[in-house]
mmCIF file of C-alpha atoms in Angstrom:
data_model
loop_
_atom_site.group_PDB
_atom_site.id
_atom_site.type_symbol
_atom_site.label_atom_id
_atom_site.label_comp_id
_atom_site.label_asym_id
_atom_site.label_seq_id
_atom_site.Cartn_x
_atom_site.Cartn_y
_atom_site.Cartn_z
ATOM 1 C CA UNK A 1 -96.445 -147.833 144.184
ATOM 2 C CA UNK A 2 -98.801 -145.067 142.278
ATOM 3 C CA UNK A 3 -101.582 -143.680 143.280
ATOM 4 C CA UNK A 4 -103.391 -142.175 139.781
ATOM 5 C CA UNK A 5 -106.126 -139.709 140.551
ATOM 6 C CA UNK A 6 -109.150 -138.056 137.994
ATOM 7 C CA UNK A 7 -110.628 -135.112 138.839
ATOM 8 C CA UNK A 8 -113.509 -134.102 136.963
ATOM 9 C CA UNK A 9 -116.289 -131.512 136.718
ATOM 10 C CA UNK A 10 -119.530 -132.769 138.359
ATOM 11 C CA UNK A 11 -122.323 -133.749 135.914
ATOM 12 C CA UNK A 12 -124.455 -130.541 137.092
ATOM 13 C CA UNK A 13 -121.538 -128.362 136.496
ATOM 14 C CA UNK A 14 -121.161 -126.742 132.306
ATOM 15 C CA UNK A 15 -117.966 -126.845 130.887
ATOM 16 C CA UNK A 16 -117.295 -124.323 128.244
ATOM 17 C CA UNK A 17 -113.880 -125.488 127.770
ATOM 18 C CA UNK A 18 -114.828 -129.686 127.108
ATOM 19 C CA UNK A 19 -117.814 -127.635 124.959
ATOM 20 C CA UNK A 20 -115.077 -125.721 122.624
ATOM 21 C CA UNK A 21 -113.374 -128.987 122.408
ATOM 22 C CA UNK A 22 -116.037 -130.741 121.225
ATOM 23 C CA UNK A 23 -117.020 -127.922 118.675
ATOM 24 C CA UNK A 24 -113.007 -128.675 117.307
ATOM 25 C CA UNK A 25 -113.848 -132.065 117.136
ATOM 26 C CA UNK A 26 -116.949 -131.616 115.188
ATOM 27 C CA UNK A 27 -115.643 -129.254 112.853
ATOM 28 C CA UNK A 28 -113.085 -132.685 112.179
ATOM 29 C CA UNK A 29 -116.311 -134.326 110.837
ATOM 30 C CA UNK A 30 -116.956 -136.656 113.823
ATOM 31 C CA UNK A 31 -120.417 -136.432 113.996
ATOM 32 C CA UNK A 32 -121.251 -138.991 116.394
ATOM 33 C CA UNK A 33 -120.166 -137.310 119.364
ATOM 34 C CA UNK A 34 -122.542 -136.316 121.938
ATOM 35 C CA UNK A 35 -120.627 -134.513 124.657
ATOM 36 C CA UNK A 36 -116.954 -133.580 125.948
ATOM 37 C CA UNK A 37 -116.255 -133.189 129.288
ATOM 38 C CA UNK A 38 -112.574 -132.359 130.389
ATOM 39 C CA UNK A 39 -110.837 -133.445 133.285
ATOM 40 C CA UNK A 40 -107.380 -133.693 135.107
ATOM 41 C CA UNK A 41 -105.141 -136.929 135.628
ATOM 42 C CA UNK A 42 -102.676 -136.694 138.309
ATOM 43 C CA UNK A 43 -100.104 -139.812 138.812
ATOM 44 C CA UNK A 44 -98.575 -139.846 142.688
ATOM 45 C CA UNK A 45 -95.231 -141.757 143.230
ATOM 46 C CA UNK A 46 -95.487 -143.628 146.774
ATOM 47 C CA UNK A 47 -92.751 -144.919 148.575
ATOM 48 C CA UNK A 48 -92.432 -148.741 147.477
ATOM 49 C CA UNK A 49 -93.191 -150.225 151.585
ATOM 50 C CA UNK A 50 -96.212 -148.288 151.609
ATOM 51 C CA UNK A 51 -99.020 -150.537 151.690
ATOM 52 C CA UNK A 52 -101.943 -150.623 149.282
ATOM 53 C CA UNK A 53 -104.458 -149.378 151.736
ATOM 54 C CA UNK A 54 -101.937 -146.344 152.995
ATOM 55 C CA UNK A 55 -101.553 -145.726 149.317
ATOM 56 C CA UNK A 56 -105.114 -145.245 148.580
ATOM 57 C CA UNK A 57 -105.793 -143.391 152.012
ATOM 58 C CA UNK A 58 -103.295 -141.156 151.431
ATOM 59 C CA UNK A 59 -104.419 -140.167 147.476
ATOM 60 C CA UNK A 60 -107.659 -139.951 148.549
ATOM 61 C CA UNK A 61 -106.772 -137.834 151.117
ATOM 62 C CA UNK A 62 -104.333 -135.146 148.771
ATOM 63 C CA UNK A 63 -107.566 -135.451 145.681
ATOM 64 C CA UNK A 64 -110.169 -133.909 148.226
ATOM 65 C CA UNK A 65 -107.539 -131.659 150.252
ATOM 66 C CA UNK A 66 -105.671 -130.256 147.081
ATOM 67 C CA UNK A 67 -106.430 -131.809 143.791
ATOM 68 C CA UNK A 68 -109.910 -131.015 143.466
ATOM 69 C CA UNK A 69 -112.238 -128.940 144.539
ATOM 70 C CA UNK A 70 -114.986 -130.239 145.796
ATOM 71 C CA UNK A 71 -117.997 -127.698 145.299
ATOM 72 C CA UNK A 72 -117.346 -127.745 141.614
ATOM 73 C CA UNK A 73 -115.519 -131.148 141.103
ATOM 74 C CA UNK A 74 -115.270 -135.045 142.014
ATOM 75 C CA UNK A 75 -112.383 -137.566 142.066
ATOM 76 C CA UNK A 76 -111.536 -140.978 141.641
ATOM 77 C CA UNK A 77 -108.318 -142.819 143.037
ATOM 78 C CA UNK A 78 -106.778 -145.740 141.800
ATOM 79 C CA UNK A 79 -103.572 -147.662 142.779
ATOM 80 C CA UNK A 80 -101.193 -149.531 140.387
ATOM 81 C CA UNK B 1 -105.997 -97.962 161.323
ATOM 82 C CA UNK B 2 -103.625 -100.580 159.445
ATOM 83 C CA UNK B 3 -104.528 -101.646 156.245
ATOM 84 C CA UNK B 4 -102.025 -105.017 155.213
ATOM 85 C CA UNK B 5 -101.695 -106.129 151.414
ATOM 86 C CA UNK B 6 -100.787 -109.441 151.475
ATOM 87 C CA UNK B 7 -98.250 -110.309 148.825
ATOM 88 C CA UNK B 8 -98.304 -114.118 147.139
ATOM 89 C CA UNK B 9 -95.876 -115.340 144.319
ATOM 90 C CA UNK B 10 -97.615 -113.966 141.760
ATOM 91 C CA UNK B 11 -99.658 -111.289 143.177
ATOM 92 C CA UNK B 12 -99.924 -108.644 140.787
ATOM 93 C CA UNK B 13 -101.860 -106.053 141.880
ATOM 94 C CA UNK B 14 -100.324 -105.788 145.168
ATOM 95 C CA UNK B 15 -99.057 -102.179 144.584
ATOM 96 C CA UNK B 16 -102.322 -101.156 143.459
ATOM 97 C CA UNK B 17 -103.833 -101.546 145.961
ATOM 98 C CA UNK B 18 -101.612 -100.309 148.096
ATOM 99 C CA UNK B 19 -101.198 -97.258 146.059
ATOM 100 C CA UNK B 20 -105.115 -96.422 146.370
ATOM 101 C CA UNK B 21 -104.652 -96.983 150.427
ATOM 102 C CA UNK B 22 -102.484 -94.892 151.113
ATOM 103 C CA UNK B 23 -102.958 -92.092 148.078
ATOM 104 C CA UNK B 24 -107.286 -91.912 147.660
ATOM 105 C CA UNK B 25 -107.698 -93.312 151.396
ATOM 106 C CA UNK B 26 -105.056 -91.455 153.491
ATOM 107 C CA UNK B 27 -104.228 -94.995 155.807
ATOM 108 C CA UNK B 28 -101.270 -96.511 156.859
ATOM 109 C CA UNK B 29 -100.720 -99.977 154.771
ATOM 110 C CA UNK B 30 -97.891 -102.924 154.727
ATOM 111 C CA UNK B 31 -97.129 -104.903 152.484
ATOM 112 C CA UNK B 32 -97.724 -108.503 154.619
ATOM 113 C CA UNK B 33 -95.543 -111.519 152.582
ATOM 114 C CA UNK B 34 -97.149 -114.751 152.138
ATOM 115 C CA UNK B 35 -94.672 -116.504 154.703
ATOM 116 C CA UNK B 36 -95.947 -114.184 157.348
ATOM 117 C CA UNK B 37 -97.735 -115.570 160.328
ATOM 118 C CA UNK B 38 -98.151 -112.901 163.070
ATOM 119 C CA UNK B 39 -101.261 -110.554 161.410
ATOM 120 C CA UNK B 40 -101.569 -108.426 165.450
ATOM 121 C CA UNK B 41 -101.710 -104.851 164.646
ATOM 122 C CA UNK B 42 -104.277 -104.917 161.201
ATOM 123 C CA UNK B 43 -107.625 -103.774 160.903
ATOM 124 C CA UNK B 44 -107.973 -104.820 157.572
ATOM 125 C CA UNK B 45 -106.246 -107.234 155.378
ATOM 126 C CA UNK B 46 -106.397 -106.879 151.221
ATOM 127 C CA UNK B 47 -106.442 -110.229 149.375
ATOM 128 C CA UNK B 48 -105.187 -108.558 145.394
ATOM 129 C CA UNK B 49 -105.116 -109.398 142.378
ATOM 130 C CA UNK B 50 -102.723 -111.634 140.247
ATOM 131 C CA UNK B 51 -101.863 -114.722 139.377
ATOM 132 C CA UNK B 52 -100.449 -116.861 142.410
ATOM 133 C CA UNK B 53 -98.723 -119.469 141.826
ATOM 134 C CA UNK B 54 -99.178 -119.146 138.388
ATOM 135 C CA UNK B 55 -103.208 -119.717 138.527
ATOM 136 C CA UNK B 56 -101.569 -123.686 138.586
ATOM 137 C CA UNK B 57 -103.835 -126.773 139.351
ATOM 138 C CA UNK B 58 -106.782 -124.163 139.957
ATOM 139 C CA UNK B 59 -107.136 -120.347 140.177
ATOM 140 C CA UNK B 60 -105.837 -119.548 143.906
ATOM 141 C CA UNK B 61 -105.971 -123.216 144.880
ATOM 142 C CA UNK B 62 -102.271 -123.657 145.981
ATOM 143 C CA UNK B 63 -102.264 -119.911 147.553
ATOM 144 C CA UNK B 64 -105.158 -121.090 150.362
ATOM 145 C CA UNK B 65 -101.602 -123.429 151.736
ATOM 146 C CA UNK B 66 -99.658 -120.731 152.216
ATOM 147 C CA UNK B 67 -98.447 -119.774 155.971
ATOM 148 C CA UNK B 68 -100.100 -116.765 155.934
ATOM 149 C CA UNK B 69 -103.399 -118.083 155.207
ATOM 150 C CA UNK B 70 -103.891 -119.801 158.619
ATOM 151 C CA UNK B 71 -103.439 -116.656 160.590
ATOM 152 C CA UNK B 72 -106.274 -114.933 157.649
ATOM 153 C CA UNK B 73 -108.772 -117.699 158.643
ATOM 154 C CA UNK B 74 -108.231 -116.537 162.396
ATOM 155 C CA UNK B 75 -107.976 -112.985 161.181
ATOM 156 C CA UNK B 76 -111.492 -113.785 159.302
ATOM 157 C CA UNK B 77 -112.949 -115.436 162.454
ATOM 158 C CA UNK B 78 -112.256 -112.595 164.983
ATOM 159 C CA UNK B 79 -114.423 -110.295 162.774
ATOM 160 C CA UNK B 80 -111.727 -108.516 160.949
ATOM 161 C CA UNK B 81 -112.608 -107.690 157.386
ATOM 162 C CA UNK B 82 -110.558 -109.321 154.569
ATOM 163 C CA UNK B 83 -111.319 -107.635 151.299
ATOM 164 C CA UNK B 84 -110.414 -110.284 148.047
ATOM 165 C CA UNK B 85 -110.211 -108.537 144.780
ATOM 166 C CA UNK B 86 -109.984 -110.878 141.403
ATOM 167 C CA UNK B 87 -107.265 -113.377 142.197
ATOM 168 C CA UNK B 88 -108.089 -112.687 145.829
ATOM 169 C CA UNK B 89 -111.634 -113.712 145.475
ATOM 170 C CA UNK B 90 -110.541 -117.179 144.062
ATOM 171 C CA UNK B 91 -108.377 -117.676 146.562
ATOM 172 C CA UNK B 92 -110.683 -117.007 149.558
ATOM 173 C CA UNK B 93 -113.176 -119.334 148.400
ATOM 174 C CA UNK B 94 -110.749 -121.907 147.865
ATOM 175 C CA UNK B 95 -109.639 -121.419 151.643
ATOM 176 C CA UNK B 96 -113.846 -121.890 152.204
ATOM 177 C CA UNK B 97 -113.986 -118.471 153.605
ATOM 178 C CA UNK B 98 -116.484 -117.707 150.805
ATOM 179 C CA UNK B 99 -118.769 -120.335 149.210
ATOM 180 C CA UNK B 100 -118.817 -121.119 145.582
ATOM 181 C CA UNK B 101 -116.146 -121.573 143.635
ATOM 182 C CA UNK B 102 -114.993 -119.540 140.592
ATOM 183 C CA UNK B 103 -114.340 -121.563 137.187
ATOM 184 C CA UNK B 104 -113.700 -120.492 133.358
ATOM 185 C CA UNK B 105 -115.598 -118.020 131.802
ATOM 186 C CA UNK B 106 -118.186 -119.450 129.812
ATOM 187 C CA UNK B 107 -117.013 -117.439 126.421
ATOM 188 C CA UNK B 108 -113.386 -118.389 127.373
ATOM 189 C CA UNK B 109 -112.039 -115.648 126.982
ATOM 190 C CA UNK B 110 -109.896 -113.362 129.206
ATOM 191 C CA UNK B 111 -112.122 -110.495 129.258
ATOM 192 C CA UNK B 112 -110.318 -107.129 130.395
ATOM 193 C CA UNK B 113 -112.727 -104.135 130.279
ATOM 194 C CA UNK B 114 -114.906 -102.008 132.438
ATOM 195 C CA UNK B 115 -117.771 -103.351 133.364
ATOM 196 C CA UNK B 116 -121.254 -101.955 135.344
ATOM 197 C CA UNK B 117 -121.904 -103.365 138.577
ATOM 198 C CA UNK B 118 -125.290 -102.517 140.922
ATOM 199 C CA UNK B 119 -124.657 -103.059 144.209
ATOM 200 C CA UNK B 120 -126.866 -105.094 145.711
ATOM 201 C CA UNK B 121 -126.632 -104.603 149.379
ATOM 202 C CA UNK B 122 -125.524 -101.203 150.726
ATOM 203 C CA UNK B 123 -125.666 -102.030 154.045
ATOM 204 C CA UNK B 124 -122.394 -103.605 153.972
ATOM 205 C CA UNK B 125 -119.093 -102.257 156.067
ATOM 206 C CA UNK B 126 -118.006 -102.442 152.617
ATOM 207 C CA UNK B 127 -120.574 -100.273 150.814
ATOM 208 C CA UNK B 128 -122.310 -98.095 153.433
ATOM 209 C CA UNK B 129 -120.735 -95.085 151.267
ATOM 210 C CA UNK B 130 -122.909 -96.252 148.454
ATOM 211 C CA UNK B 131 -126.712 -96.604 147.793
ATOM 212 C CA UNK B 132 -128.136 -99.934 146.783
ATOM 213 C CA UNK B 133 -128.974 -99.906 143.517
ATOM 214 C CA UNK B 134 -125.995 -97.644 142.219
ATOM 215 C CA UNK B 135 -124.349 -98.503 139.431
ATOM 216 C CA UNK B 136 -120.403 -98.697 139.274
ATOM 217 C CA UNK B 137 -118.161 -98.973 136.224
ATOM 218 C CA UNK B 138 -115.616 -100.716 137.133
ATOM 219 C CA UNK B 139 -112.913 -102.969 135.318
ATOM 220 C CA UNK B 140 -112.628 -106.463 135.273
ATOM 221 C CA UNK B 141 -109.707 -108.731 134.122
ATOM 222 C CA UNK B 142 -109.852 -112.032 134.556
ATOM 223 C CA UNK B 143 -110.561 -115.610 132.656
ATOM 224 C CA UNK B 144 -111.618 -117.411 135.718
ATOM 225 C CA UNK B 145 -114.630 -115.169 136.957
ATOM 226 C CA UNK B 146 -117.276 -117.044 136.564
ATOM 227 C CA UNK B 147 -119.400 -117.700 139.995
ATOM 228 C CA UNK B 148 -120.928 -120.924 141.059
ATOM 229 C CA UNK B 149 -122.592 -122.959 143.868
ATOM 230 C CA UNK B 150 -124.998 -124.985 144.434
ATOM 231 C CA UNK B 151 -128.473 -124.436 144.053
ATOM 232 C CA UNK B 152 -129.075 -124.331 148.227
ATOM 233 C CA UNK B 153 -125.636 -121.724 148.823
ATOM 234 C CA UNK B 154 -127.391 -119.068 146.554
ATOM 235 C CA UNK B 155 -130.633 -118.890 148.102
ATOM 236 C CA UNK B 156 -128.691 -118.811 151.421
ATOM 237 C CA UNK B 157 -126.854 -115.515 149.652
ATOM 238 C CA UNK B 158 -130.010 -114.547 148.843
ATOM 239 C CA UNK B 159 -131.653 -114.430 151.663
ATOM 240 C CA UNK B 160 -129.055 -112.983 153.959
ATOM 241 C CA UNK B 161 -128.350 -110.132 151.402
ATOM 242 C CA UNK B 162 -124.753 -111.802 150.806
ATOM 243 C CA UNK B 163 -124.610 -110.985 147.175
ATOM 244 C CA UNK B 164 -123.505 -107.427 147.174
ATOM 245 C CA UNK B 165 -122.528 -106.890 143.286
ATOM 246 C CA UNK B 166 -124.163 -108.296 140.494
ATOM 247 C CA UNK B 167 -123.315 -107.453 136.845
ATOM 248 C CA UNK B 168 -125.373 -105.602 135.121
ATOM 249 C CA UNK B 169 -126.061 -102.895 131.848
ATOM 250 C CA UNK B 170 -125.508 -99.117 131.999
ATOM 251 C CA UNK B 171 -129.104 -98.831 133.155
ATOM 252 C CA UNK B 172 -128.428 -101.369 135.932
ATOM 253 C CA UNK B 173 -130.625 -103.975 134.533
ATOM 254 C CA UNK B 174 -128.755 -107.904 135.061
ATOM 255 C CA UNK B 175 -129.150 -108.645 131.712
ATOM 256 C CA UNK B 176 -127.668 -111.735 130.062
ATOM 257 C CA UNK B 177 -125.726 -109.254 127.945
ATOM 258 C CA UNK B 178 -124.131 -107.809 130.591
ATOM 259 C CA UNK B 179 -122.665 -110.697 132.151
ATOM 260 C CA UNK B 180 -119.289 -110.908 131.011
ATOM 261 C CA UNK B 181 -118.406 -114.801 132.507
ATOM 262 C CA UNK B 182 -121.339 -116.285 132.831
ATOM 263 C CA UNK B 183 -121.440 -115.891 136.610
ATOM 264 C CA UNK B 184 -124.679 -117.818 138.109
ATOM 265 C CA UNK B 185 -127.417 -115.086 138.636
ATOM 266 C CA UNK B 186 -124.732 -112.815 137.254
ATOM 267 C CA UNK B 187 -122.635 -112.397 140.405
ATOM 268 C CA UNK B 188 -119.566 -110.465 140.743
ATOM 269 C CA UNK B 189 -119.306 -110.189 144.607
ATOM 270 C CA UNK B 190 -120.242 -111.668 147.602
ATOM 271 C CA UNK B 191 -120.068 -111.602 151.299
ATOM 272 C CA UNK B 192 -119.445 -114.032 153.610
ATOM 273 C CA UNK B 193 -122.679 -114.863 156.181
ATOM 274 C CA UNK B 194 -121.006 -112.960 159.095
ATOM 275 C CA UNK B 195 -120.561 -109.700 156.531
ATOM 276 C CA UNK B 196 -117.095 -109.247 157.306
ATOM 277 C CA UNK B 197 -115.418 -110.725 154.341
ATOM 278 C CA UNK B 198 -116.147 -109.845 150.951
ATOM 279 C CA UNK B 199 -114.823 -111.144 147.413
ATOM 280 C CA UNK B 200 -115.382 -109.199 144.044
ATOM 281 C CA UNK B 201 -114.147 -110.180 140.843
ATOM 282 C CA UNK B 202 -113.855 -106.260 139.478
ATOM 283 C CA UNK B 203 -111.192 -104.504 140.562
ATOM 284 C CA UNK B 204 -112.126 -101.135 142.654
ATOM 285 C CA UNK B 205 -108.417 -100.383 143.248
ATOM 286 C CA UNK B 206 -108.088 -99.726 139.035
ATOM 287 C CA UNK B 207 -110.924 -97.238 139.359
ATOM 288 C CA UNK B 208 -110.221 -94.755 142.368
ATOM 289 C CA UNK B 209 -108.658 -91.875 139.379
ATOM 290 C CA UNK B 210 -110.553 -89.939 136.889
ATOM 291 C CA UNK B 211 -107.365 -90.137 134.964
ATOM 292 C CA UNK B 212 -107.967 -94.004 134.777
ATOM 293 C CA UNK B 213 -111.297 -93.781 133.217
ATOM 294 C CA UNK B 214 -113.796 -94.103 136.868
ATOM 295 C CA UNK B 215 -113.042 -93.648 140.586
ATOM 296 C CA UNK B 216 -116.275 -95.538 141.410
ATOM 297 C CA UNK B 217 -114.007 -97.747 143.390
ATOM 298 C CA UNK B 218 -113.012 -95.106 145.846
ATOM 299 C CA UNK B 219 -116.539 -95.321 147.789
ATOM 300 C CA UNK B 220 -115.651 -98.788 148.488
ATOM 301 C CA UNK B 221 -112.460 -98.169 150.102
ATOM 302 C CA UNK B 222 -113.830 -95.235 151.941
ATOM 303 C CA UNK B 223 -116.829 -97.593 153.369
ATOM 304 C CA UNK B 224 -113.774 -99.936 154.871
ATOM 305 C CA UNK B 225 -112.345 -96.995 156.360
ATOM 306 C CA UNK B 226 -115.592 -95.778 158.101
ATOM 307 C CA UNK B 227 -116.301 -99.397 158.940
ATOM 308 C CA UNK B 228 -112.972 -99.998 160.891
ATOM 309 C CA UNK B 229 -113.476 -96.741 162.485
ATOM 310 C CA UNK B 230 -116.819 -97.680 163.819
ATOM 311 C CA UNK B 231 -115.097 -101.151 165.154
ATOM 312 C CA UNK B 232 -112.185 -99.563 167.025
ATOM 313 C CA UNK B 233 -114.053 -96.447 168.454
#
């Protein structure tokens, strides 16, 4: 069982870094980009008897206690 | 009086500020490990500089589990004063005993130079040995110094006069220019609501000799002093 978990910036919060990125990737002659906003992927290994709902419970749990902080970011779980 | 430094993997400016307590402020200071749960006998506890953990998943994110942290969120809540500097600052909001959070500078850069500050509140146990308004030149070094929170936090730090340094120019204007991170109305310390904990990003304990271009940090250090004085007398 894995749990994967995003974190990323909340929409009111600037990100000079996914801003520099996208400056790169303009200077690369995309020009049909509007806006880069970076992020962080974890992947969590679960023992293989833990059930789904455990799973998600406890990655949801470790992405708002640890992974991300939650003035300045959000976080999505999913289980595969 | 017992000043404690408490020492993380990765804690570099442990000595210091350890040096300054002991040399420029004449106290008696330990060196407190971050394994270290028993905090009885401090007045004062100095959260320094550095890079714990190695700044990993977010600046002083993994350093708010450590074992001593715990007993500095009691420490914190029996009106102690915990002092954050840089690394220190990050960490202690992480551990939500500051609000805000403390994210990349908005030029990206690591930006290590000296810097004005005006403080902002001089009623503070940490800057009753200054006058509001002054202006300190102090130096910063840091990537990850640049302050935000929510539009409803900073008119909370605004009204209870939490925001004790903000950048600002040789003249002590908080010009746009002067901010070196981008730091939300360009903030470079603040106090928790109760006023015993503060968090700067510019190090005071790099500016206590004239031999190292300013002792405009000393003042600070002496304000502590007089402050834990006042609370044990």
């Amino acid at each position: 069982m894995k749990a994967k978990v995003y974190v990323t910036l909340k929409p009111s919060v600037l990100d000079p870094q996914g801003k520099a990125i996208h400056h790169s990737v303009e200077l690369l002659g995309y020009e049909q980009i509007e806006d880069v906003r970076q992020g962080k992927y974890f992947e969590i290994a679960l023992d293989a008897n833990v059930s789904e709902i455990d799973a998600r419970q406890t990655a949801e749990q470790i992405a708002k206690n640890v992974l991300a902080n939650p003035v300045i970011e959000d976080y999505r779980v999913e289980i595969a | 009086m017992k000043f404690g430094v408490i020492v993380f993997p990765g804690s570099n400016c442990d000595h210091d500020a350890y040096h300054v307590l002991s040399k420029h402020v004449g106290q008696p200071v330990d060196f407190v490990w971050h394994k270290q749960t028993d905090l009885n006998g401090y007045d004062a506890l100095i959260v320094p500089g550095g890079f714990s953990y190695g700044d990993y998943l977010r600046a002083g994110a993994l350093a708010k589990f450590s074992p001593v942290m715990n007993a500095v969120k009691d420490f914190a809540a029996a009106g102690k004063f915990v002092f954050g500097v840089c690394n220190g600052f990050q960490i202690l909001c992480e551990a939500g005993l500051l609000p805000g959070a403390l994210m990349r500078n908005s030029n990206l850069h690591f930006v290590c130079r000296h810097v004005n500050v005006r403080v902002e509140n001089g009623a503070t146990p940490f800057t009753s040995e200054l006058g509001r308004g002054e202006v300190l030149s102090i130096p910063i070094a840091h990537a990850e110094g640049n302050y935000v929170c929510d539009d409803r936090t900073l008119a909370e730090l605004e009204a209870n006069k939490q925001i004790v340094f903000r950048y600002c120019d040789e003249n002590g204007e908080t010009t746009a220019e002067a901010n070196p991170n981008g730091s939300l109305s360009n903030i470079a310390g603040i106090l928790n609501r109760e006023g015993n904990v503060l968090g700067m990003m510019p190090h005071p304990e790099r500016a206590c000799e004239e031999l190292l271009g300013s002792n405009d940090g000393r003042d600070i250090f002496r304000s502590l002093t007089k402050a834990i004085e006042k609370s044990v007398a």
